[in-house]
Coordinates of C-alpha atoms in Angstrom, one line a residue:
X106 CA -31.9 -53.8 -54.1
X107 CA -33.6 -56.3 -53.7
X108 CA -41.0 -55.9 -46.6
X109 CA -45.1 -55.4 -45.6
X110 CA -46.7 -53.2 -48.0
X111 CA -46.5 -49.6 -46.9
X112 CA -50.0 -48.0 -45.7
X113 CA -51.9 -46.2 -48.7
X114 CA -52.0 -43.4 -45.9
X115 CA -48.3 -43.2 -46.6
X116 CA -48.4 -43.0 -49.5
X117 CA -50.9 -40.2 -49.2
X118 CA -49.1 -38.3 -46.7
X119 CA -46.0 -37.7 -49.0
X120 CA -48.1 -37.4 -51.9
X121 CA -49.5 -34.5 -49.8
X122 CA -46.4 -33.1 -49.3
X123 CA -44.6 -33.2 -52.3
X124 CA -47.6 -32.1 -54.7
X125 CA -47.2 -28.7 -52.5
X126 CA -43.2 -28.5 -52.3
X127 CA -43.1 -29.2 -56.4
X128 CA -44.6 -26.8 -57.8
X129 CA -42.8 -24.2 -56.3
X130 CA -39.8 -25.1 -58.5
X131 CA -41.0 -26.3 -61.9
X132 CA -39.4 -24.6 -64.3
X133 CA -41.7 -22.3 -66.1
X134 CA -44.2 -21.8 -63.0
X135 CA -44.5 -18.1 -62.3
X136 CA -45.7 -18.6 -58.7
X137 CA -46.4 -20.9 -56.4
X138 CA -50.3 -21.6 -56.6
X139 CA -51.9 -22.7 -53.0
X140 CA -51.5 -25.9 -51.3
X141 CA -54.1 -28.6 -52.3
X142 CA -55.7 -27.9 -49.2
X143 CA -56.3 -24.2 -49.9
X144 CA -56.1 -24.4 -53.7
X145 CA -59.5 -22.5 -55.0
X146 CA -61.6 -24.4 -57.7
X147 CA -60.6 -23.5 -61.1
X148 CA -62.8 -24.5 -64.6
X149 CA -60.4 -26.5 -66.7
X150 CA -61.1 -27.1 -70.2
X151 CA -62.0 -30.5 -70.7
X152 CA -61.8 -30.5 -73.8
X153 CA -58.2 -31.8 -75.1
X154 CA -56.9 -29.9 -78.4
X155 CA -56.7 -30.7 -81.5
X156 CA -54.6 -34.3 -82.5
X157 CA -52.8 -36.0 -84.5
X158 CA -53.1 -38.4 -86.4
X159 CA -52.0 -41.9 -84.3
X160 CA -50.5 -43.5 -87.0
X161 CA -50.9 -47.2 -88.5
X162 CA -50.7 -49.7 -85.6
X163 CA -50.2 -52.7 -87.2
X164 CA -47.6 -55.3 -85.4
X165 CA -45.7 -54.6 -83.1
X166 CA -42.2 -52.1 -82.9
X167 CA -39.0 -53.9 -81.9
X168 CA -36.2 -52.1 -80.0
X169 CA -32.5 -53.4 -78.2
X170 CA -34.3 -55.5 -76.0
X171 CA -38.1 -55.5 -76.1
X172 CA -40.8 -55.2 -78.3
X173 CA -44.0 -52.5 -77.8
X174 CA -47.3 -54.1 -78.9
X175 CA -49.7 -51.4 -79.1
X176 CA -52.9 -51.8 -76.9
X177 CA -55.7 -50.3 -75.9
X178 CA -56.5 -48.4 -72.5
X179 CA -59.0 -51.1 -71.6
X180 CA -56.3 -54.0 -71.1
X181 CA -54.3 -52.0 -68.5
X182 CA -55.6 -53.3 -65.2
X183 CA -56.6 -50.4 -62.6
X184 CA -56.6 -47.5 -64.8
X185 CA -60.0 -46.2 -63.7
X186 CA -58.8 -46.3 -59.9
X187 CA -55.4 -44.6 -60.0
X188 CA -55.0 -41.6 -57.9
X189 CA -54.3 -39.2 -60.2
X190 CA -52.8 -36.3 -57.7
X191 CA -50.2 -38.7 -57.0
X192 CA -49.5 -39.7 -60.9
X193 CA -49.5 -36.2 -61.3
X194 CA -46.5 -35.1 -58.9
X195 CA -44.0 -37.7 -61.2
X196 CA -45.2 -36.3 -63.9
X197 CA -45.0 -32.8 -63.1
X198 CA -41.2 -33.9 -61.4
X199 CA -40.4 -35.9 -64.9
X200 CA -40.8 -32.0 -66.8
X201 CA -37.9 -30.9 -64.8
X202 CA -35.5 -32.8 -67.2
X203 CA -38.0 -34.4 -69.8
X204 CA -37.2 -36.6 -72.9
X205 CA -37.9 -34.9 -76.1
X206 CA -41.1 -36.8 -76.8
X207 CA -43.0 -35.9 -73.6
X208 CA -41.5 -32.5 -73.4
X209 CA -44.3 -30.9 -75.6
X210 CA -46.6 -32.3 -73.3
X211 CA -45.1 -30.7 -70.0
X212 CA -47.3 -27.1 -70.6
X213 CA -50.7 -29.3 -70.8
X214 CA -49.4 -31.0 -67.7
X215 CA -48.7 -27.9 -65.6
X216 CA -52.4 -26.3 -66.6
X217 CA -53.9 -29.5 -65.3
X218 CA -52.2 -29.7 -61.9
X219 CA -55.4 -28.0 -60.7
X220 CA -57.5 -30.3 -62.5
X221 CA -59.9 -32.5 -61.7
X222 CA -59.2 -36.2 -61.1
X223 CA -61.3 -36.8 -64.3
X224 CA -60.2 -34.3 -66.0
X225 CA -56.2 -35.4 -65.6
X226 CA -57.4 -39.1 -66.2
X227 CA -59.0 -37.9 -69.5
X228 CA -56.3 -36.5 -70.9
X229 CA -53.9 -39.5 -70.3
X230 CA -56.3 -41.2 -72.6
X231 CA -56.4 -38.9 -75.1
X232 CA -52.9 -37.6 -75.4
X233 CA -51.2 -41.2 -74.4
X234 CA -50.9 -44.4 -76.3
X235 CA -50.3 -47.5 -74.7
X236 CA -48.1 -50.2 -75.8
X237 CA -47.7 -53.0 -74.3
X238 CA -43.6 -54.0 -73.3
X239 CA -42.9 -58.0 -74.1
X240 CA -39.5 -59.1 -74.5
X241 CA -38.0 -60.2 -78.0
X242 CA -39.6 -63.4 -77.8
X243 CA -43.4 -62.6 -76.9
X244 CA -43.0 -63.0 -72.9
X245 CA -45.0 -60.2 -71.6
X246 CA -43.9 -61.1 -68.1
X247 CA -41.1 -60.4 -66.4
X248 CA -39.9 -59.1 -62.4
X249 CA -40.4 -56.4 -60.5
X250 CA -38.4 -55.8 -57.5
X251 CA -37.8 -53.1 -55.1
X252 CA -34.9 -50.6 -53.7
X253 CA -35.4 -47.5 -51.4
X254 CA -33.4 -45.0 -49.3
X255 CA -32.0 -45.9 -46.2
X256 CA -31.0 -43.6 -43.4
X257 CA -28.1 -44.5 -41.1
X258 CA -26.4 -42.5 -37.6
X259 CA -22.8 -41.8 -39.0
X260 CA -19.3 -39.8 -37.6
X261 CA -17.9 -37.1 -39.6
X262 CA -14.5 -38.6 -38.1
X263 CA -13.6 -41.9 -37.0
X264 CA -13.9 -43.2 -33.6
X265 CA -14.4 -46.8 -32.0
X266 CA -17.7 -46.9 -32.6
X267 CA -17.9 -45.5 -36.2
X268 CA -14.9 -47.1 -37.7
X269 CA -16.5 -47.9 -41.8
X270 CA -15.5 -45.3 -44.1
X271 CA -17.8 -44.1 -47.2
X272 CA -15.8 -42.7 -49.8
X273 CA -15.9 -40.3 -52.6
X274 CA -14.2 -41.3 -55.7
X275 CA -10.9 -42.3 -55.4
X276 CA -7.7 -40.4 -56.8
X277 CA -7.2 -41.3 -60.0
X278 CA -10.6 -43.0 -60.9
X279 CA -11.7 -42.5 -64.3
X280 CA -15.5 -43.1 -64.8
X281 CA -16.6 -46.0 -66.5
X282 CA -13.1 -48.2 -66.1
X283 CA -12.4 -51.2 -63.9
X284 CA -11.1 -50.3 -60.3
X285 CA -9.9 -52.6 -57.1
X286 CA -12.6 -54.8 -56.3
X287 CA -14.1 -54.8 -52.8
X288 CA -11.0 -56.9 -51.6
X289 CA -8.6 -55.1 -52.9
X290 CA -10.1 -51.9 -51.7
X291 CA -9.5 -53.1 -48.5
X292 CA -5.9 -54.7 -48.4
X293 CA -4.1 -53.7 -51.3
X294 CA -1.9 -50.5 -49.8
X295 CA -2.3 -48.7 -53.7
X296 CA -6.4 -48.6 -53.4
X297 CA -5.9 -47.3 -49.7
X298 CA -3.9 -44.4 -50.7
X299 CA -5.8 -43.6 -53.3
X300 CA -9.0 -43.5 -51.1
X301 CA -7.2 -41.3 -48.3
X302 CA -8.5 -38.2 -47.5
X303 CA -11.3 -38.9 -49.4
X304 CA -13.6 -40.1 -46.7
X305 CA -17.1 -38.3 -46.7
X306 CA -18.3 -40.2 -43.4
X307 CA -18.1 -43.0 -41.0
X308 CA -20.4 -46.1 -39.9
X309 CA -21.0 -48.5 -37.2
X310 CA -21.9 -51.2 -39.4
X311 CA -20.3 -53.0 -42.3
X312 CA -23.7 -54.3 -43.6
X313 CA -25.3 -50.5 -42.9
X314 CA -22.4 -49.6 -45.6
X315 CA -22.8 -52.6 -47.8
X316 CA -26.5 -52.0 -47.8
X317 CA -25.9 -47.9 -48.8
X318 CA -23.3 -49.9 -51.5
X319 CA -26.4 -52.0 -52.5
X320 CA -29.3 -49.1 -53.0
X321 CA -26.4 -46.3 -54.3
X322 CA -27.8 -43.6 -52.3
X323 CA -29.5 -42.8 -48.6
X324 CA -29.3 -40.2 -46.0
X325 CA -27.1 -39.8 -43.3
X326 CA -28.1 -37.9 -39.7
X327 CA -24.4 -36.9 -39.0
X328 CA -22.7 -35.7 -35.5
X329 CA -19.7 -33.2 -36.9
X330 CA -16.8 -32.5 -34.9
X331 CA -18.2 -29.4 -32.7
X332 CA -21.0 -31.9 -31.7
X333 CA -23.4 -30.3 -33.9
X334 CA -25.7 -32.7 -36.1
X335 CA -27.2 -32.4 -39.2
X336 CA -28.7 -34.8 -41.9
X337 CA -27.1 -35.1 -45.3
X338 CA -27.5 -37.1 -48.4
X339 CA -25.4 -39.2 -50.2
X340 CA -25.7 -39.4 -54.0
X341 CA -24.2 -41.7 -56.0
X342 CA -20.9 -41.0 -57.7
X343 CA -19.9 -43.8 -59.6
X344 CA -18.5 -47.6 -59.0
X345 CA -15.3 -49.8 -59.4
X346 CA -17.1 -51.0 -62.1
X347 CA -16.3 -54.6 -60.6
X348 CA -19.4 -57.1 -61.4
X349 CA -22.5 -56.9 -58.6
X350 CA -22.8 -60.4 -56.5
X351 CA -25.6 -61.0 -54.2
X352 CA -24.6 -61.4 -50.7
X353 CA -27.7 -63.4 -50.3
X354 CA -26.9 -66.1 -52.6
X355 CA -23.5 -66.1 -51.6
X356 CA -24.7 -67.0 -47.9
X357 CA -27.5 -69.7 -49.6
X358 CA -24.2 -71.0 -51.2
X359 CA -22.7 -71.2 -47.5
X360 CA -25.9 -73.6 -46.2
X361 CA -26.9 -70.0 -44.6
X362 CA -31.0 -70.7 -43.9
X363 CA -32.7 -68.0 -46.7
X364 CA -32.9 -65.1 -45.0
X365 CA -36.3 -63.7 -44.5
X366 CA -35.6 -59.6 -42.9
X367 CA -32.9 -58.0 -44.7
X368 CA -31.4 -56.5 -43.6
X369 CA -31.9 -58.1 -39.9
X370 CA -31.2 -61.7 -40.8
X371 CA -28.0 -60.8 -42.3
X372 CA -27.2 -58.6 -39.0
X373 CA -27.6 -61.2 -36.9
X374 CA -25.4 -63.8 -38.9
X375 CA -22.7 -61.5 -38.5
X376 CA -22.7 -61.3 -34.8
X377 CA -22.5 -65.4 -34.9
X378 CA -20.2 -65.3 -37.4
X379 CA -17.7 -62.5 -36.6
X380 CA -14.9 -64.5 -38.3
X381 CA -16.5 -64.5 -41.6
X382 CA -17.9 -61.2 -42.4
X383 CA -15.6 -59.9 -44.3
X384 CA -15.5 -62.9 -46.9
X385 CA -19.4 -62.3 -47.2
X386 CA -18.7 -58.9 -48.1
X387 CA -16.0 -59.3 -50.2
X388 CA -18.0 -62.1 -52.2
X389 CA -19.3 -58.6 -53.5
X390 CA -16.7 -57.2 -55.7
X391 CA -18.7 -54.2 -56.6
X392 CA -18.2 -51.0 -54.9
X393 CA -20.0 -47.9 -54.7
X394 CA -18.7 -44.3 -54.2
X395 CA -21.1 -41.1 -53.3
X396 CA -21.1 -37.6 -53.4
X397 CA -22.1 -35.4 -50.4
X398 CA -25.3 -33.2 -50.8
X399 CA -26.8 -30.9 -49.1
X400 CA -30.8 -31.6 -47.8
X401 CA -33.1 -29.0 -47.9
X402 CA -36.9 -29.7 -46.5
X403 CA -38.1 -29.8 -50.6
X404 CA -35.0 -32.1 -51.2
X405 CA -36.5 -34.1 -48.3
X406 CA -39.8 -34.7 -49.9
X407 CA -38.4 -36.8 -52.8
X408 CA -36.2 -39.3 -53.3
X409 CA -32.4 -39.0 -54.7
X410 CA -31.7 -38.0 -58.2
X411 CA -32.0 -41.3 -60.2
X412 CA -30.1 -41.8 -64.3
X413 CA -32.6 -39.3 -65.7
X414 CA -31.7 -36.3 -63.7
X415 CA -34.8 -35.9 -62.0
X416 CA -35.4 -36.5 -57.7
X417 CA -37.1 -39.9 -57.4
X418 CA -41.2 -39.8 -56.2
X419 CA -41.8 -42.6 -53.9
X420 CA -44.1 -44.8 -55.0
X421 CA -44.1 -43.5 -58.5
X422 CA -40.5 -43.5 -59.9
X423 CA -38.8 -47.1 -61.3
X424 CA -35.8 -48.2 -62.5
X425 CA -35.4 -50.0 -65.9
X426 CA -33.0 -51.4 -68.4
X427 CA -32.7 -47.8 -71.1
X428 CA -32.2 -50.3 -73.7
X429 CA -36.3 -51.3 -73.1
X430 CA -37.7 -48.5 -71.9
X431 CA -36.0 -44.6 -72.3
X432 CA -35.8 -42.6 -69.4
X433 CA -38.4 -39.7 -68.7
X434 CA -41.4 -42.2 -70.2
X435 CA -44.4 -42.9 -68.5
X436 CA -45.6 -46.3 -68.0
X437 CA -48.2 -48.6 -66.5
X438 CA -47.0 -51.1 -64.2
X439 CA -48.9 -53.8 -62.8
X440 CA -48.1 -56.5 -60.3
X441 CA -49.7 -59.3 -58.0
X442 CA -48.8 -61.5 -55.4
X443 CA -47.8 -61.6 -51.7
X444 CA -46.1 -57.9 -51.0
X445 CA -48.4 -55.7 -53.0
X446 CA -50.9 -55.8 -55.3
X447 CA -50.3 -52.3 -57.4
X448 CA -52.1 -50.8 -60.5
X449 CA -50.2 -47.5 -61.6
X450 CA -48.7 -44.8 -63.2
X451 CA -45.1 -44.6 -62.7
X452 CA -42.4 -43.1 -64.7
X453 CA -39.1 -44.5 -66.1
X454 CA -36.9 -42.7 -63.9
X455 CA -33.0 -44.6 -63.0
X456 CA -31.2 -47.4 -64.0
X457 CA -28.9 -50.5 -62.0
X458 CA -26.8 -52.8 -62.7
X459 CA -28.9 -55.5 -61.9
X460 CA -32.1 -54.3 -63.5
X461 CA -31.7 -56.1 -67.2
X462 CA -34.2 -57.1 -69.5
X463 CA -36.9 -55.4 -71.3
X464 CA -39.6 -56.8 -68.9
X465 CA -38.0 -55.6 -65.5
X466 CA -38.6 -53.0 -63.1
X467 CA -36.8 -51.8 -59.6
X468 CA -39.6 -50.1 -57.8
X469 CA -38.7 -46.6 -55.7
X470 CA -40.4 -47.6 -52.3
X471 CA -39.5 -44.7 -50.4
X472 CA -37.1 -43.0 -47.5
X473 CA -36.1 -44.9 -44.4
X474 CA -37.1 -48.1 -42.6
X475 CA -40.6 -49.0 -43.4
X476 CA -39.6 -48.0 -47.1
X477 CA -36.7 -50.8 -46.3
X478 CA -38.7 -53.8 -45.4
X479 CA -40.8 -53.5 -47.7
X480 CA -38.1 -53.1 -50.5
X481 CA -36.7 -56.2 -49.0
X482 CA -39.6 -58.6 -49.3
X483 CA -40.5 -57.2 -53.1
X484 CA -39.9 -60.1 -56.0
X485 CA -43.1 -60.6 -57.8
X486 CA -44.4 -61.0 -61.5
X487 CA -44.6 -57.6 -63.5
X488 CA -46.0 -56.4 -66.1
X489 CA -45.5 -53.1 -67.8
X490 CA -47.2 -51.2 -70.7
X491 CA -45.1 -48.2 -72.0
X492 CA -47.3 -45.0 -72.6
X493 CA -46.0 -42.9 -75.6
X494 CA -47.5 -39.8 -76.7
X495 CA -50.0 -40.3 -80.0
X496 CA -49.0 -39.3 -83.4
X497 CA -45.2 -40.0 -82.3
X498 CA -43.3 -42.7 -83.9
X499 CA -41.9 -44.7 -80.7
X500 CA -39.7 -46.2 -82.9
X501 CA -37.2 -43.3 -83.0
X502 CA -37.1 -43.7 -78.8
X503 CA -33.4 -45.3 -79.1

């Protein structure tokens, strides 16, 4: 979960795509207006309506794990240089499911997909408070890392080449209680019946399935048994609820050099150290098991479905703890230092078991390999500012 910064043209290019595959299914669009390319100019009030009241801010509002300090627009770093048609597509995706705070807010939204930049960025600021996200203690700091969506060659049945199952959930699993751990799964002769017939897929590679394990999701380009071939996705499903261990810092613990290209360094360790691969991957107790879903070319525009419900926008969509920040809310992330530097809208969008604490963030990167390295490389400083809409009491949030 834990590579060079992709290309802003990237970034653009799905942007591109997505803005014109999204709005075909909004709920509540009538039709599908013209791609951005084509799209006629419209005159869009600029004027926002009427608003409420935004309420004494006097100190700031303390939730499970974080406090929100409310600030003003001016201390958010880069807000005058977002690009709002990309801030836009998560937050026209985030009306699909959103929470009931922003929901009133999704019709504005819609009218303004057609907006101008200016006239987007001017509403933010009018309809959107920010408040700043510390944790308990004052630190407005915290981590950001990064997890994407890999894409692996797999069997629909086993052969000598692709011998690594990927399972659905197991016989007798019940959501939410402890399972085998990785070990187990593999020796104990109860977890193995339990798993049989319930293999979605097969592998080449033990670290190509530990690294689906790690990111809960990817994409699989398949060869069925008539030859035919077809790319899939596979959705997470649900864990052994066994604690997650970093396969990294179990091979720093070994006097393994820190591995640099995950993962490509990890790869090659394995080929040295054929004899030992399966203690590194059992020093990951943690499990993960999918679902199998069906990718249309919209599905292929966005990222898997994260915790909220709603398809992940690259670049745009994080993961946080729910107990700082509720799913479906918008927020302002910033970050500096030797992957990226970013200034953004994002929204609140999934959740992992490693992504704790009020000031911490798992950035969506993207689909595939460039998405990969750079997902790999991401550990920087973060700070994030939660944008609520006015005259709401943000207290009510949990």
């Amino acid at each position: 979960m834990v590579p060079a910064r992709p290309s802003a043209g990237r970034w653009r290019g799905l942007a591109a795509l997505a803005a014109t595959a999204i709005v075909a299914v909004l709920a509540g669009c009538a039709s599908s207006p013209p791609t951005p390319a084509t799209a006629p100019r419209v005159s869009v009030p600029t004027a926002p309506p009427p608003q409420p009241p935004l309420g004494p801010l006097t100190g700031p509002l303390t939730h499970p794990k974080s406090r929100w300090v409310p600030a003003d627009w001016s201390e958010l770093p880069g807000v005058q240089d977002d690009a709002m048609h990309e801030a836009w597509i998560v937050l026209m995706a985030n009306c699909q499911r959103p929470n009931a705070v922003m929901a009133p807010l999704c019709q504005e939204l819609r009218r303004l997909s057609i907006g101008t930049p200016e006239e987007q960025r001017a509403f933010l600021l009018e309809r959107l408070q920010p408040y700043r996200v510390e944790a308990l203690d004052g630190q407005p700091q915290g981590l950001l890392t990064s997890y994407y969506e890999p894409v692996f060659e797999a069997s629909r049945t086993p052969t000598s080449a692709f011998a690594v199952p990927l399972y659905q959930t197991p016989a007798g699993w019940v959501p939410r209680r402890p399972w085998f751990t990785r070990q187990q799964i593999d020796t104990l002769p109860e977890a193995q019946a339990a798993l049989r017939g319930r293999e979605i897929a097969w592998l080449a590679d033990p670290v190509d399935a530990l690294m689906l394990h790690i990111q809960g999701s990817g994409r699989l380009q398949i060869t069925e048994a008539d030859g035919s071939r077809r790319t899939v996705r596979l959705a997470f499903a649900g864990t052994n609820e066994q604690p997650y261990r970093s396969v990294q810092q179990w091979l720093a613990s070994q006097g393994v050099s820190p591995i640099g290209r995950w993962p490509e360094d990890v790869k090659d360790w394995a080929r040295q150290n054929p004899q030992r691969v399966q203690q590194m991957l059992w020093s990951n107790p943690r499990y993960v098991f999918f679902r199998e879903e069906p990718l249309t070319e919209l599905d292929a525009a966005f990222g898997p479905r994260g915790a909220q419900g709603v398809p992940l926008t690259a670049g745009r969509s994080i993961a946080v703890d729910r107990d700082s920040i509720p799913y479906g809310t918008p927020v302002w992330l910033a970050t500096s230092g030797p992957v990226a530097q970013l200034s953004r809208l994002v929204v609140a969008q999934d959740t992992g078991s490693a992504i704790l604490g009020a000031v911490r963030a798992d950035f969506f990167a993207g689909t595939g390999a460039e998405a990969g390295r750079f997902a790999a490389r991401m550990k920087q400083p973060l700070r994030l500012w939660a944008l609520w809409p006015r005259g709401v009491d943000p207290s009510g949030a949990f």
